[in-house]
Tab-separated table of C-alpha atoms in Angstrom:
chain	number	residue	atom	x	y	z
V	157	VAL	CA	0.646	-141.808	43.529
V	158	MET	CA	4.384	-142.432	43.334
V	159	PRO	CA	4.201	-146.099	44.435
V	160	ALA	CA	1.626	-146.870	41.799
V	161	CYS	CA	3.835	-145.336	39.062
V	162	LEU	CA	6.854	-147.230	40.356
V	163	LEU	CA	4.881	-150.497	40.427
V	164	LEU	CA	3.725	-149.902	36.819
V	165	ALA	CA	7.253	-149.064	35.670
V	166	LEU	CA	8.585	-152.282	37.276
V	167	MET	CA	5.835	-154.359	35.685
V	168	LEU	CA	6.798	-152.980	32.257
V	169	LEU	CA	10.531	-153.259	32.787
V	170	VAL	CA	10.822	-156.841	34.087
V	171	PRO	CA	9.666	-158.486	30.834
V	172	ALA	CA	11.957	-156.315	28.805
V	173	LEU	CA	14.952	-157.203	30.991
V	174	SER	CA	14.193	-160.936	30.922
V	175	ALA	CA	13.697	-161.123	27.140
V	176	ARG	CA	16.691	-162.751	25.555
V	177	GLN	CA	18.315	-160.634	22.895
V	178	GLU	CA	18.914	-162.217	19.509
V	179	ARG	CA	22.046	-160.177	18.826
V	180	GLY	CA	24.353	-158.323	21.101
V	181	LEU	CA	26.975	-155.675	20.674
V	182	ILE	CA	29.733	-157.883	22.120
V	183	PHE	CA	28.445	-161.452	21.857
V	184	ASN	CA	26.096	-163.414	19.541
V	185	LEU	CA	27.601	-161.559	16.506
V	186	GLU	CA	26.490	-162.338	12.959
V	187	THR	CA	28.729	-163.311	10.027
V	188	GLY	CA	30.642	-160.323	8.770
V	189	GLU	CA	30.577	-158.360	11.984
V	190	LEU	CA	33.885	-157.250	13.568
V	191	CYS	CA	35.173	-159.459	16.412
V	192	ILE	CA	38.154	-159.973	18.720
V	193	GLN	CA	37.496	-163.581	19.785
V	194	SER	CA	35.665	-166.474	18.301
V	195	ALA	CA	33.464	-166.742	21.474
V	196	GLN	CA	31.797	-163.531	20.333
V	197	CYS	CA	30.507	-165.023	17.030
V	198	LYS	CA	27.352	-167.092	16.626
V	199	SER	CA	29.388	-169.287	14.238
V	200	GLY	CA	32.292	-169.720	16.678
V	201	CYS	CA	34.871	-168.404	14.239
V	202	CYS	CA	36.472	-165.012	14.352
V	203	HIS	CA	38.463	-164.945	11.026
V	204	ARG	CA	41.147	-162.647	9.601
V	205	VAL	CA	42.629	-162.707	6.101
V	206	SER	CA	46.061	-161.476	7.180
V	207	GLY	CA	47.923	-160.200	10.226
V	208	LEU	CA	47.020	-156.638	9.262
V	209	SER	CA	43.379	-157.125	8.501
V	210	LEU	CA	40.440	-156.704	10.861
V	211	ALA	CA	38.920	-159.890	12.130
V	212	ARG	CA	35.238	-160.619	11.325
V	213	CYS	CA	32.829	-163.421	12.201
V	214	ALA	CA	32.796	-166.118	9.501
V	215	PRO	CA	31.037	-169.467	9.037
V	216	LYS	CA	32.920	-172.635	10.084
V	217	ALA	CA	34.615	-174.631	7.364
V	218	ALA	CA	32.596	-177.288	5.508
V	219	GLU	CA	33.803	-180.694	4.311
V	220	PHE	CA	36.802	-180.451	1.981
V	221	GLN	CA	37.435	-176.788	2.813
V	222	GLU	CA	40.632	-175.537	4.335
V	223	CYS	CA	40.613	-175.337	8.149
V	224	SER	CA	42.642	-174.668	11.286
V	225	PRO	CA	42.548	-176.887	14.396
V	226	LYS	CA	40.792	-175.236	17.374
V	227	SER	CA	43.231	-172.957	19.144
V	228	ILE	CA	43.500	-170.995	22.355
V	229	TYR	CA	44.161	-167.679	20.427
V	230	GLY	CA	40.505	-167.289	19.379
V	231	VAL	CA	41.215	-165.706	15.996
V	232	TYR	CA	41.778	-167.804	12.919
V	233	TYR	CA	43.264	-167.481	9.431
V	234	LYS	CA	41.178	-170.538	8.438
V	235	CYS	CA	38.043	-171.341	10.428
V	236	PRO	CA	37.727	-174.647	12.362
V	237	CYS	CA	35.469	-177.331	10.907
V	238	GLU	CA	31.735	-177.582	11.268
V	239	SER	CA	30.406	-179.932	13.931
V	240	GLY	CA	31.020	-183.591	13.138
V	241	LEU	CA	34.069	-182.910	10.920
V	242	THR	CA	37.767	-183.082	11.821
V	243	CYS	CA	40.589	-180.878	10.655
V	244	ASP	CA	43.338	-183.057	9.290
V	245	ALA	CA	46.276	-180.664	9.855
V	246	ASP	CA	49.770	-180.356	11.161
V	247	LYS	CA	49.163	-180.079	14.912
V	248	THR	CA	52.780	-179.563	15.974
V	249	ILE	CA	53.899	-176.586	18.006
V	250	VAL	CA	55.972	-175.399	15.034
V	251	GLY	CA	52.793	-175.311	12.784
V	252	SER	CA	50.931	-173.238	15.346
V	253	ILE	CA	53.732	-170.721	15.818
V	254	THR	CA	54.327	-170.271	12.068
V	255	ASN	CA	50.632	-170.277	11.192
V	256	SER	CA	51.116	-173.188	8.827
V	257	ASP	CA	48.859	-175.622	10.741
V	258	PHE	CA	46.143	-175.520	8.100
V	259	GLY	CA	44.448	-178.695	6.860
V	260	VAL	CA	41.253	-179.858	5.254
V	261	CYS	CA	37.945	-180.711	6.938
V	262	LYS	CA	37.071	-184.426	6.648
V	263	ASP	CA	34.334	-186.671	7.877
V	264	PRO	CA	36.023	-189.071	10.324
V	265	ARG	CA	33.632	-191.920	9.319
């Protein structure tokens, strides 16, 4: 009797484990959810308003909106540009240290 129950449990469990989750607790987070790194967000941008605020997932910047160049830190004061756009910003080391490396998203064409 036990092997039949075990077999049935496994048959029910395998599809549940293999089903891809739409949203997770750590990754694949929606806009507005708390984050620590941009890799956690569906949008690819973990945004904070100030150094004291909590970071939340936010949409990437559209054309003519303020932006930050992609960084290794993973949390942004201004989100990077949407795909296909470039962030025309001060990309010097001084700009990244002082958080003044903001620019505007532009279409490179």
